Amino acid sequence: MTTVRREAFGRMPPEEGGGEVEKFVLQSDSVRVEILSFGCIITTLETKGRDGQFSDIVLGFDTLEGYTGKHPFFGTVVGRVANRIAKGKFSVDGKEYQLFINNGPNSLHGGAKGFDKVLWSAEVLPNGVRFFRLSPDGEEGYPGDLKVWVTYTLSGRELAINYQAQTSKTTPISLTNHSYFNLAGQGSRDVYDHEISIEADSYLPVDDTQIPTGEVAAVQGTGFDLRQPVELGKHLQKFHLDGFDHNFCLHQGQDRRLVARVFHPPTGRTMEVHTTQPGIQFYTGNFLDGSLKGKGGATYPKHSAFCLETQNWPDAVNKPNFPNALLHPGEEYNHTTWLVFNTA
């Protein structure tokens, strides 16, 4: 049985048009999650350890001001296009579009004011909440009026996130949730003692601006082979890696499949990621630097969390050999990711 509660969380600043931000609390016997109508942000995600105690396992802030200020997309839904588009440029039907450049020479996570920085309208469901917004034609340089629905539902130990969209003009789209996890509990120093596996035979090498080179490289015999569980800290040392910020290429298909699993031996917490998406970006919080003050006054240093962002491959709109990134009028974009929490 899931209970759903809605309550006020704060007001947008006047220069952002004011407007009330609501918080939705979804609770089952084993998971409790709090989600905002601003940016569809997961602010809190509490799961049980093997001691039966709840801990909050996502990074974030106590107040709305934290989320309206500059931060690395904690808990947000990012779009229209998650990840990077090279030089913020792409062409559709012979017309070139230029997006806002916000990450070195590239466009990242939708631009200057992506889906993470706007108010969504909300509808309470029996076991969750559905958010809606219309992204107008030309927003951040993207073509077409795009209707978007993001639905969070909680059942038992499973949190499902469904993304749907329809467009009036052909547009690239790739939506994901950008939660930062630490199964030891948010505010813990690092994630080196986490064991991770990712069901991917290949990954995308990147250039020095984090744009995929176009090569689809086999993981076999490299530090990117995570098909068997590895202890993260030891693995980074062994392969002299500064961390991960790479897309892992998943088996293609519209069906739900298990793509990643994380286990934290000290607490017994496990998290599985299931998805219908073609890729998953594994990011180890390489750019966290301890400068942000998070929940309960916690600071978040480098490698104090990981992200597993299910999505299309980065820069797919400019790479013909990557999975299709375009949504056409009359079609529906529809993907789901499931996070399953357990103890071992």
mmCIF file of C-alpha atoms in Angstrom:
data_model
loop_
_atom_site.group_PDB
_atom_site.id
_atom_site.type_symbol
_atom_site.label_atom_id
_atom_site.label_comp_id
_atom_site.label_asym_id
_atom_site.label_seq_id
_atom_site.Cartn_x
_atom_site.Cartn_y
_atom_site.Cartn_z
ATOM 1 C CA MET A 1 0.000 0.000 0.000
ATOM 2 C CA THR A 2 1.403 3.387 -1.031
ATOM 3 C CA THR A 3 0.285 6.625 0.579
ATOM 4 C CA VAL A 4 0.610 9.938 -1.277
ATOM 5 C CA ARG A 5 0.671 13.300 0.476
ATOM 6 C CA ARG A 6 1.045 16.796 -1.034
ATOM 7 C CA GLU A 7 2.234 19.848 0.867
ATOM 8 C CA ALA A 8 3.688 23.309 0.244
ATOM 9 C CA PHE A 9 7.486 23.478 -0.083
ATOM 10 C CA GLY A 10 8.116 27.123 -0.958
ATOM 11 C CA ARG A 11 7.514 29.893 -3.468
ATOM 12 C CA MET A 12 9.495 30.659 -6.596
ATOM 13 C CA PRO A 13 11.338 34.007 -6.461
ATOM 14 C CA PRO A 14 9.344 36.922 -7.969
ATOM 15 C CA GLU A 15 11.819 37.250 -10.881
ATOM 16 C CA GLU A 16 10.963 33.612 -11.724
ATOM 17 C CA GLY A 17 7.249 34.465 -11.768
ATOM 18 C CA GLY A 18 6.482 33.464 -8.180
ATOM 19 C CA GLY A 19 4.303 30.382 -8.067
ATOM 20 C CA GLU A 20 3.974 27.788 -5.335
ATOM 21 C CA VAL A 21 6.265 24.787 -5.294
ATOM 22 C CA GLU A 22 4.648 21.648 -3.920
ATOM 23 C CA LYS A 23 6.233 18.545 -2.429
ATOM 24 C CA PHE A 24 4.732 15.082 -2.934
ATOM 25 C CA VAL A 25 5.542 12.377 -0.395
ATOM 26 C CA LEU A 26 5.168 8.783 -1.619
ATOM 27 C CA GLN A 27 5.503 6.130 1.058
ATOM 28 C CA SER A 28 5.371 2.338 1.126
ATOM 29 C CA ASP A 29 6.493 -0.080 3.837
ATOM 30 C CA SER A 30 10.056 -0.048 2.576
ATOM 31 C CA VAL A 31 10.605 3.193 0.596
ATOM 32 C CA ARG A 32 9.806 6.854 1.190
ATOM 33 C CA VAL A 33 10.375 9.412 -1.585
ATOM 34 C CA GLU A 34 9.782 13.163 -1.746
ATOM 35 C CA ILE A 35 9.403 14.881 -5.133
ATOM 36 C CA LEU A 36 8.976 18.573 -6.014
ATOM 37 C CA SER A 37 6.798 20.172 -8.699
ATOM 38 C CA PHE A 38 9.891 22.281 -9.470
ATOM 39 C CA GLY A 39 12.114 20.326 -11.870
ATOM 40 C CA CYS A 40 10.337 17.044 -10.896
ATOM 41 C CA ILE A 41 13.159 16.837 -8.334
ATOM 42 C CA ILE A 42 13.612 13.835 -6.047
ATOM 43 C CA THR A 43 14.710 15.603 -2.845
ATOM 44 C CA THR A 44 14.618 12.632 -0.489
ATOM 45 C CA LEU A 45 14.723 8.875 -1.016
ATOM 46 C CA GLU A 46 14.732 6.779 2.128
ATOM 47 C CA THR A 47 15.254 3.023 2.036
ATOM 48 C CA LYS A 48 15.918 0.412 4.711
ATOM 49 C CA GLY A 49 19.267 -1.127 5.528
ATOM 50 C CA ARG A 50 19.568 -4.667 6.864
ATOM 51 C CA ASP A 51 19.155 -3.213 10.383
ATOM 52 C CA GLY A 52 15.632 -2.165 9.360
ATOM 53 C CA GLN A 53 16.478 1.534 9.722
ATOM 54 C CA PHE A 54 15.652 4.089 7.040
ATOM 55 C CA SER A 55 18.376 6.304 5.575
ATOM 56 C CA ASP A 56 18.142 9.039 2.962
ATOM 57 C CA ILE A 57 20.308 7.882 0.042
ATOM 58 C CA VAL A 58 20.158 10.893 -2.337
ATOM 59 C CA LEU A 59 22.066 14.177 -2.272
ATOM 60 C CA GLY A 60 20.146 17.449 -2.177
ATOM 61 C CA PHE A 61 19.084 20.462 -0.155
ATOM 62 C CA ASP A 62 16.740 21.232 2.739
ATOM 63 C CA THR A 63 15.230 24.330 1.115
ATOM 64 C CA LEU A 64 13.902 25.472 -2.249
ATOM 65 C CA GLU A 65 16.671 28.111 -2.422
ATOM 66 C CA GLY A 66 19.226 25.309 -2.715
ATOM 67 C CA TYR A 67 17.472 23.966 -5.795
ATOM 68 C CA THR A 68 16.775 27.336 -7.463
ATOM 69 C CA GLY A 69 20.472 28.246 -7.031
ATOM 70 C CA LYS A 70 23.359 26.770 -9.000
ATOM 71 C CA HIS A 71 23.869 23.053 -8.370
ATOM 72 C CA PRO A 72 24.829 19.966 -10.405
ATOM 73 C CA PHE A 73 21.273 18.819 -11.226
ATOM 74 C CA PHE A 74 20.663 17.064 -7.864
ATOM 75 C CA GLY A 75 17.587 14.840 -8.274
ATOM 76 C CA THR A 76 16.253 16.700 -11.309
ATOM 77 C CA VAL A 77 14.575 15.610 -14.509
ATOM 78 C CA VAL A 78 16.731 16.972 -17.340
ATOM 79 C CA GLY A 79 15.627 17.742 -20.890
ATOM 80 C CA ARG A 80 14.774 18.224 -23.668
ATOM 81 C CA VAL A 81 17.981 16.334 -24.209
ATOM 82 C CA ALA A 82 19.913 14.811 -21.348
ATOM 83 C CA ASN A 83 23.701 14.829 -21.567
ATOM 84 C CA ARG A 84 25.748 16.681 -24.170
ATOM 85 C CA ILE A 85 25.138 17.878 -27.721
ATOM 86 C CA ALA A 86 28.367 18.809 -29.505
ATOM 87 C CA LYS A 87 28.713 22.587 -29.961
ATOM 88 C CA GLY A 88 24.969 22.825 -29.218
ATOM 89 C CA LYS A 89 24.241 22.257 -32.912
ATOM 90 C CA PHE A 90 22.110 19.793 -34.856
ATOM 91 C CA SER A 91 20.154 19.674 -38.099
ATOM 92 C CA VAL A 92 16.610 18.416 -38.668
ATOM 93 C CA ASP A 93 15.022 18.256 -42.121
ATOM 94 C CA GLY A 94 17.854 20.351 -43.557
ATOM 95 C CA LYS A 95 17.517 23.149 -40.987
ATOM 96 C CA GLU A 96 20.309 23.821 -38.485
ATOM 97 C CA TYR A 97 19.447 24.632 -34.886
ATOM 98 C CA GLN A 98 21.724 26.327 -32.350
ATOM 99 C CA LEU A 99 21.240 25.651 -28.644
ATOM 100 C CA PHE A 100 22.571 27.544 -25.641
ATOM 101 C CA ILE A 101 26.180 26.569 -24.801
ATOM 102 C CA ASN A 102 26.527 25.814 -21.096
ATOM 103 C CA ASN A 103 29.241 23.150 -20.758
ATOM 104 C CA GLY A 104 32.582 24.092 -22.298
ATOM 105 C CA PRO A 105 31.847 24.284 -26.045
ATOM 106 C CA ASN A 106 28.725 22.087 -25.737
ATOM 107 C CA SER A 107 25.088 22.161 -24.660
ATOM 108 C CA LEU A 108 24.327 20.079 -21.552
ATOM 109 C CA HIS A 109 21.040 18.810 -20.071
ATOM 110 C CA GLY A 110 18.706 21.094 -22.024
ATOM 111 C CA GLY A 111 20.617 24.383 -21.868
ATOM 112 C CA ALA A 112 20.426 27.501 -19.686
ATOM 113 C CA LYS A 113 16.919 26.824 -18.399
ATOM 114 C CA GLY A 114 16.089 23.193 -18.998
ATOM 115 C CA PHE A 115 13.287 21.073 -17.563
ATOM 116 C CA ASP A 116 15.124 21.017 -14.212
ATOM 117 C CA LYS A 117 14.579 24.758 -13.631
ATOM 118 C CA VAL A 118 10.839 25.157 -14.281
ATOM 119 C CA LEU A 119 7.563 24.591 -12.444
ATOM 120 C CA TRP A 120 5.462 21.650 -13.605
ATOM 121 C CA SER A 121 1.753 21.142 -13.017
ATOM 122 C CA ALA A 122 0.957 18.107 -10.878
ATOM 123 C CA GLU A 123 -1.779 15.520 -10.573
ATOM 124 C CA VAL A 124 -1.935 13.091 -7.638
ATOM 125 C CA LEU A 125 -2.395 9.416 -8.561
ATOM 126 C CA PRO A 126 -3.436 6.563 -6.206
ATOM 127 C CA ASN A 127 0.214 5.450 -5.849
ATOM 128 C CA GLY A 128 2.200 8.394 -7.193
ATOM 129 C CA VAL A 129 2.234 11.748 -8.969
ATOM 130 C CA ARG A 130 2.160 12.833 -12.613
ATOM 131 C CA PHE A 131 3.799 16.081 -13.733
ATOM 132 C CA PHE A 132 3.047 17.902 -16.971
ATOM 133 C CA ARG A 133 4.465 20.840 -18.882
ATOM 134 C CA LEU A 134 4.400 22.289 -22.375
ATOM 135 C CA SER A 135 7.865 23.190 -23.646
ATOM 136 C CA PRO A 136 7.109 25.877 -26.242
ATOM 137 C CA ASP A 137 8.497 25.913 -29.772
ATOM 138 C CA GLY A 138 11.948 27.533 -29.673
ATOM 139 C CA GLU A 139 12.541 26.994 -25.946
ATOM 140 C CA GLU A 140 16.336 26.844 -25.485
ATOM 141 C CA GLY A 141 16.570 26.666 -29.293
ATOM 142 C CA TYR A 142 14.637 23.401 -29.717
ATOM 143 C CA PRO A 143 11.951 23.049 -32.422
ATOM 144 C CA GLY A 144 8.294 22.280 -31.781
ATOM 145 C CA ASP A 145 5.766 22.551 -28.987
ATOM 146 C CA LEU A 146 6.616 19.566 -26.811
ATOM 147 C CA LYS A 147 4.076 18.177 -24.353
ATOM 148 C CA VAL A 148 5.828 16.235 -21.583
ATOM 149 C CA TRP A 149 4.520 13.991 -18.816
ATOM 150 C CA VAL A 150 6.750 12.581 -16.056
ATOM 151 C CA THR A 151 5.074 10.047 -13.761
ATOM 152 C CA TYR A 152 6.509 8.708 -10.507
ATOM 153 C CA THR A 153 4.803 5.670 -8.975
ATOM 154 C CA LEU A 154 5.846 3.721 -5.907
ATOM 155 C CA SER A 155 4.845 0.140 -5.290
ATOM 156 C CA GLY A 156 6.518 -1.716 -2.441
ATOM 157 C CA ARG A 157 10.269 -1.587 -3.037
ATOM 158 C CA GLU A 158 10.005 -0.272 -6.593
ATOM 159 C CA LEU A 159 10.008 3.333 -7.779
ATOM 160 C CA ALA A 160 8.982 3.681 -11.442
ATOM 161 C CA ILE A 161 9.660 6.818 -13.493
ATOM 162 C CA ASN A 162 7.780 7.045 -16.800
ATOM 163 C CA TYR A 163 8.483 9.713 -19.422
ATOM 164 C CA GLN A 164 6.050 10.512 -22.249
ATOM 165 C CA ALA A 165 6.154 13.257 -24.848
ATOM 166 C CA GLN A 166 4.469 14.447 -28.048
ATOM 167 C CA THR A 167 5.706 17.145 -30.416
ATOM 168 C CA SER A 168 4.351 19.482 -33.095
ATOM 169 C CA LYS A 169 7.688 19.500 -35.007
ATOM 170 C CA THR A 170 10.461 16.942 -35.298
ATOM 171 C CA THR A 171 12.761 17.406 -32.292
ATOM 172 C CA PRO A 172 15.510 15.526 -30.479
ATOM 173 C CA ILE A 173 14.487 14.272 -27.039
ATOM 174 C CA SER A 174 16.118 12.230 -24.285
ATOM 175 C CA LEU A 175 14.810 12.489 -20.736
ATOM 176 C CA THR A 176 16.359 11.189 -17.532
ATOM 177 C CA ASN A 177 16.422 11.664 -13.778
ATOM 178 C CA HIS A 178 19.732 12.957 -12.407
ATOM 179 C CA SER A 179 19.654 11.708 -8.804
ATOM 180 C CA TYR A 180 22.968 11.365 -6.978
ATOM 181 C CA PHE A 181 23.003 8.224 -4.816
ATOM 182 C CA ASN A 182 25.050 7.094 -1.840
ATOM 183 C CA LEU A 183 23.689 3.864 -0.353
ATOM 184 C CA ALA A 184 25.595 4.536 2.891
ATOM 185 C CA GLY A 185 23.372 7.596 3.308
ATOM 186 C CA GLN A 186 23.664 11.112 1.868
ATOM 187 C CA GLY A 187 26.539 13.031 3.458
ATOM 188 C CA SER A 188 28.756 9.935 3.612
ATOM 189 C CA ARG A 189 32.299 10.670 2.472
ATOM 190 C CA ASP A 190 32.577 8.550 -0.688
ATOM 191 C CA VAL A 191 31.160 5.599 -2.606
ATOM 192 C CA TYR A 192 34.398 3.588 -2.792
ATOM 193 C CA ASP A 193 32.936 0.691 -0.771
ATOM 194 C CA HIS A 194 29.983 0.264 -3.152
ATOM 195 C CA GLU A 195 29.957 -2.743 -5.483
ATOM 196 C CA ILE A 196 28.585 -2.023 -8.947
ATOM 197 C CA SER A 197 27.776 -3.993 -12.060
ATOM 198 C CA ILE A 198 26.466 -2.745 -15.419
ATOM 199 C CA GLU A 199 25.055 -5.108 -18.069
ATOM 200 C CA ALA A 200 26.863 -3.592 -21.044
ATOM 201 C CA ASP A 201 29.262 -5.141 -23.563
ATOM 202 C CA SER A 202 30.299 -1.745 -24.954
ATOM 203 C CA TYR A 203 30.699 1.897 -23.969
ATOM 204 C CA LEU A 204 31.315 5.239 -25.688
ATOM 205 C CA PRO A 205 34.836 6.726 -25.517
ATOM 206 C CA VAL A 206 34.755 10.541 -25.283
ATOM 207 C CA ASP A 207 36.943 13.462 -26.328
ATOM 208 C CA ASP A 208 38.338 16.003 -23.860
ATOM 209 C CA THR A 209 34.996 17.885 -23.820
ATOM 210 C CA GLN A 210 33.096 14.674 -22.909
ATOM 211 C CA ILE A 211 31.532 14.284 -26.372
ATOM 212 C CA PRO A 212 31.502 10.696 -27.716
ATOM 213 C CA THR A 213 34.046 10.201 -30.505
ATOM 214 C CA GLY A 214 31.563 8.057 -32.445
ATOM 215 C CA GLU A 215 33.367 4.805 -31.651
ATOM 216 C CA VAL A 216 31.404 2.079 -29.866
ATOM 217 C CA ALA A 217 34.150 0.314 -27.915
ATOM 218 C CA ALA A 218 34.062 -3.160 -26.358
ATOM 219 C CA VAL A 219 34.419 -3.177 -22.555
ATOM 220 C CA GLN A 220 36.275 -6.508 -22.650
ATOM 221 C CA GLY A 221 39.729 -6.204 -21.084
ATOM 222 C CA THR A 222 39.251 -2.576 -20.013
ATOM 223 C CA GLY A 223 38.346 -0.680 -16.842
ATOM 224 C CA PHE A 224 34.886 -0.264 -18.363
ATOM 225 C CA ASP A 225 34.082 -3.963 -18.016
ATOM 226 C CA LEU A 226 31.577 -3.868 -15.171
ATOM 227 C CA ARG A 227 29.626 -6.964 -16.205
ATOM 228 C CA GLN A 228 30.751 -8.632 -12.981
ATOM 229 C CA PRO A 229 30.468 -6.635 -9.725
ATOM 230 C CA VAL A 230 33.515 -4.525 -8.822
ATOM 231 C CA GLU A 231 34.295 -2.626 -5.635
ATOM 232 C CA LEU A 232 34.406 0.925 -6.920
ATOM 233 C CA GLY A 233 37.386 2.364 -5.023
ATOM 234 C CA LYS A 234 39.670 -0.579 -5.726
ATOM 235 C CA HIS A 235 38.558 -0.679 -9.357
ATOM 236 C CA LEU A 236 39.358 3.014 -9.931
ATOM 237 C CA GLN A 237 42.816 2.480 -8.405
ATOM 238 C CA LYS A 238 43.507 -0.676 -10.377
ATOM 239 C CA PHE A 239 42.750 0.990 -13.714
ATOM 240 C CA HIS A 240 44.095 4.457 -12.732
ATOM 241 C CA LEU A 241 40.711 6.034 -13.424
ATOM 242 C CA ASP A 242 39.720 9.442 -12.070
ATOM 243 C CA GLY A 243 36.107 8.288 -12.091
ATOM 244 C CA PHE A 244 33.393 7.473 -14.608
ATOM 245 C CA ASP A 245 31.327 9.865 -16.717
ATOM 246 C CA HIS A 246 30.522 7.590 -19.631
ATOM 247 C CA ASN A 247 27.597 6.116 -21.513
ATOM 248 C CA PHE A 248 27.301 2.339 -21.365
ATOM 249 C CA CYS A 249 25.521 0.828 -24.373
ATOM 250 C CA LEU A 250 22.634 -1.412 -23.374
ATOM 251 C CA HIS A 251 20.975 -4.204 -25.312
ATOM 252 C CA GLN A 252 18.412 -2.513 -27.562
ATOM 253 C CA GLY A 253 14.721 -3.196 -27.288
ATOM 254 C CA GLN A 254 11.511 -1.758 -25.863
ATOM 255 C CA ASP A 255 11.214 -4.312 -23.068
ATOM 256 C CA ARG A 256 12.098 -3.777 -19.425
ATOM 257 C CA ARG A 257 15.515 -5.194 -18.595
ATOM 258 C CA LEU A 258 17.878 -5.177 -15.635
ATOM 259 C CA VAL A 259 20.847 -2.959 -16.591
ATOM 260 C CA ALA A 260 22.703 -2.117 -13.367
ATOM 261 C CA ARG A 261 22.995 -3.210 -9.757
ATOM 262 C CA VAL A 262 24.673 -1.525 -6.802
ATOM 263 C CA PHE A 263 25.337 -3.192 -3.438
ATOM 264 C CA HIS A 264 26.617 -1.546 -0.267
ATOM 265 C CA PRO A 265 28.007 -4.352 1.936
ATOM 266 C CA PRO A 266 28.172 -2.417 5.255
ATOM 267 C CA THR A 267 24.431 -1.544 5.256
ATOM 268 C CA GLY A 268 23.174 -4.360 3.002
ATOM 269 C CA ARG A 269 21.364 -1.875 0.769
ATOM 270 C CA THR A 270 20.973 -2.829 -2.882
ATOM 271 C CA MET A 271 19.621 -0.849 -5.804
ATOM 272 C CA GLU A 272 18.718 -2.302 -9.180
ATOM 273 C CA VAL A 273 18.110 -0.207 -12.280
ATOM 274 C CA HIS A 274 15.725 -1.581 -14.929
ATOM 275 C CA THR A 275 14.894 0.416 -18.060
ATOM 276 C CA THR A 276 13.610 0.499 -21.638
ATOM 277 C CA GLN A 277 16.305 3.022 -22.653
ATOM 278 C CA PRO A 278 19.283 2.250 -24.958
ATOM 279 C CA GLY A 279 21.954 3.776 -22.696
ATOM 280 C CA ILE A 280 22.964 4.481 -19.130
ATOM 281 C CA GLN A 281 25.386 7.224 -18.099
ATOM 282 C CA PHE A 282 27.455 6.095 -15.115
ATOM 283 C CA TYR A 283 28.818 9.156 -13.319
ATOM 284 C CA THR A 284 30.827 9.082 -10.088
ATOM 285 C CA GLY A 285 30.440 12.690 -8.952
ATOM 286 C CA ASN A 286 33.841 13.711 -10.329
ATOM 287 C CA PHE A 287 32.937 17.422 -10.320
ATOM 288 C CA LEU A 288 31.618 17.541 -6.760
ATOM 289 C CA ASP A 289 34.112 19.565 -4.711
ATOM 290 C CA GLY A 290 32.625 19.954 -1.224
ATOM 291 C CA SER A 291 31.606 23.577 -1.825
ATOM 292 C CA LEU A 292 27.834 23.014 -1.667
ATOM 293 C CA LYS A 293 26.080 22.774 1.683
ATOM 294 C CA GLY A 294 23.512 20.016 1.404
ATOM 295 C CA LYS A 295 20.879 18.431 3.615
ATOM 296 C CA GLY A 296 21.553 18.648 7.338
ATOM 297 C CA GLY A 297 24.650 20.773 6.639
ATOM 298 C CA ALA A 298 26.393 17.904 4.819
ATOM 299 C CA THR A 299 29.070 18.708 2.265
ATOM 300 C CA TYR A 300 29.500 16.674 -0.883
ATOM 301 C CA PRO A 301 33.130 16.052 -1.895
ATOM 302 C CA LYS A 302 34.336 14.392 -5.090
ATOM 303 C CA HIS A 303 33.139 10.774 -5.467
ATOM 304 C CA SER A 304 30.616 11.141 -2.616
ATOM 305 C CA ALA A 305 27.809 9.888 -4.869
ATOM 306 C CA PHE A 306 27.085 8.139 -8.153
ATOM 307 C CA CYS A 307 24.479 8.664 -10.880
ATOM 308 C CA LEU A 308 22.993 6.012 -13.151
ATOM 309 C CA GLU A 309 21.168 8.082 -15.767
ATOM 310 C CA THR A 310 19.092 5.991 -18.183
ATOM 311 C CA GLN A 311 18.867 7.815 -21.513
ATOM 312 C CA ASN A 312 19.669 7.850 -25.202
ATOM 313 C CA TRP A 313 23.347 8.004 -26.114
ATOM 314 C CA PRO A 314 24.986 11.442 -25.782
ATOM 315 C CA ASP A 315 25.106 13.532 -28.989
ATOM 316 C CA ALA A 316 22.985 10.878 -30.756
ATOM 317 C CA VAL A 317 21.301 13.591 -32.834
ATOM 318 C CA ASN A 318 24.670 14.178 -34.557
ATOM 319 C CA LYS A 319 25.787 10.552 -34.831
ATOM 320 C CA PRO A 320 23.960 8.508 -37.518
ATOM 321 C CA ASN A 321 25.297 5.218 -36.067
ATOM 322 C CA PHE A 322 23.761 5.948 -32.623
ATOM 323 C CA PRO A 323 20.147 5.097 -31.683
ATOM 324 C CA ASN A 324 17.528 7.449 -33.153
ATOM 325 C CA ALA A 325 17.116 10.596 -31.040
ATOM 326 C CA LEU A 326 14.302 12.256 -33.003
ATOM 327 C CA LEU A 327 10.619 12.408 -32.120
ATOM 328 C CA HIS A 328 8.276 13.168 -35.029
ATOM 329 C CA PRO A 329 4.756 14.653 -34.943
ATOM 330 C CA GLY A 330 2.174 11.910 -34.469
ATOM 331 C CA GLU A 331 4.632 9.679 -32.563
ATOM 332 C CA GLU A 332 4.925 9.228 -28.806
ATOM 333 C CA TYR A 333 8.123 9.182 -26.805
ATOM 334 C CA ASN A 334 7.576 6.673 -24.001
ATOM 335 C CA HIS A 335 10.279 5.258 -21.718
ATOM 336 C CA THR A 336 10.262 3.891 -18.185
ATOM 337 C CA THR A 337 12.995 3.337 -15.610
ATOM 338 C CA TRP A 338 12.452 1.277 -12.471
ATOM 339 C CA LEU A 339 14.591 1.557 -9.322
ATOM 340 C CA VAL A 340 14.245 -1.481 -7.076
ATOM 341 C CA PHE A 341 15.552 -1.298 -3.500
ATOM 342 C CA ASN A 342 16.346 -4.300 -1.319
ATOM 343 C CA THR A 343 18.660 -5.533 1.406
ATOM 344 C CA ALA A 344 21.132 -8.371 1.151
#
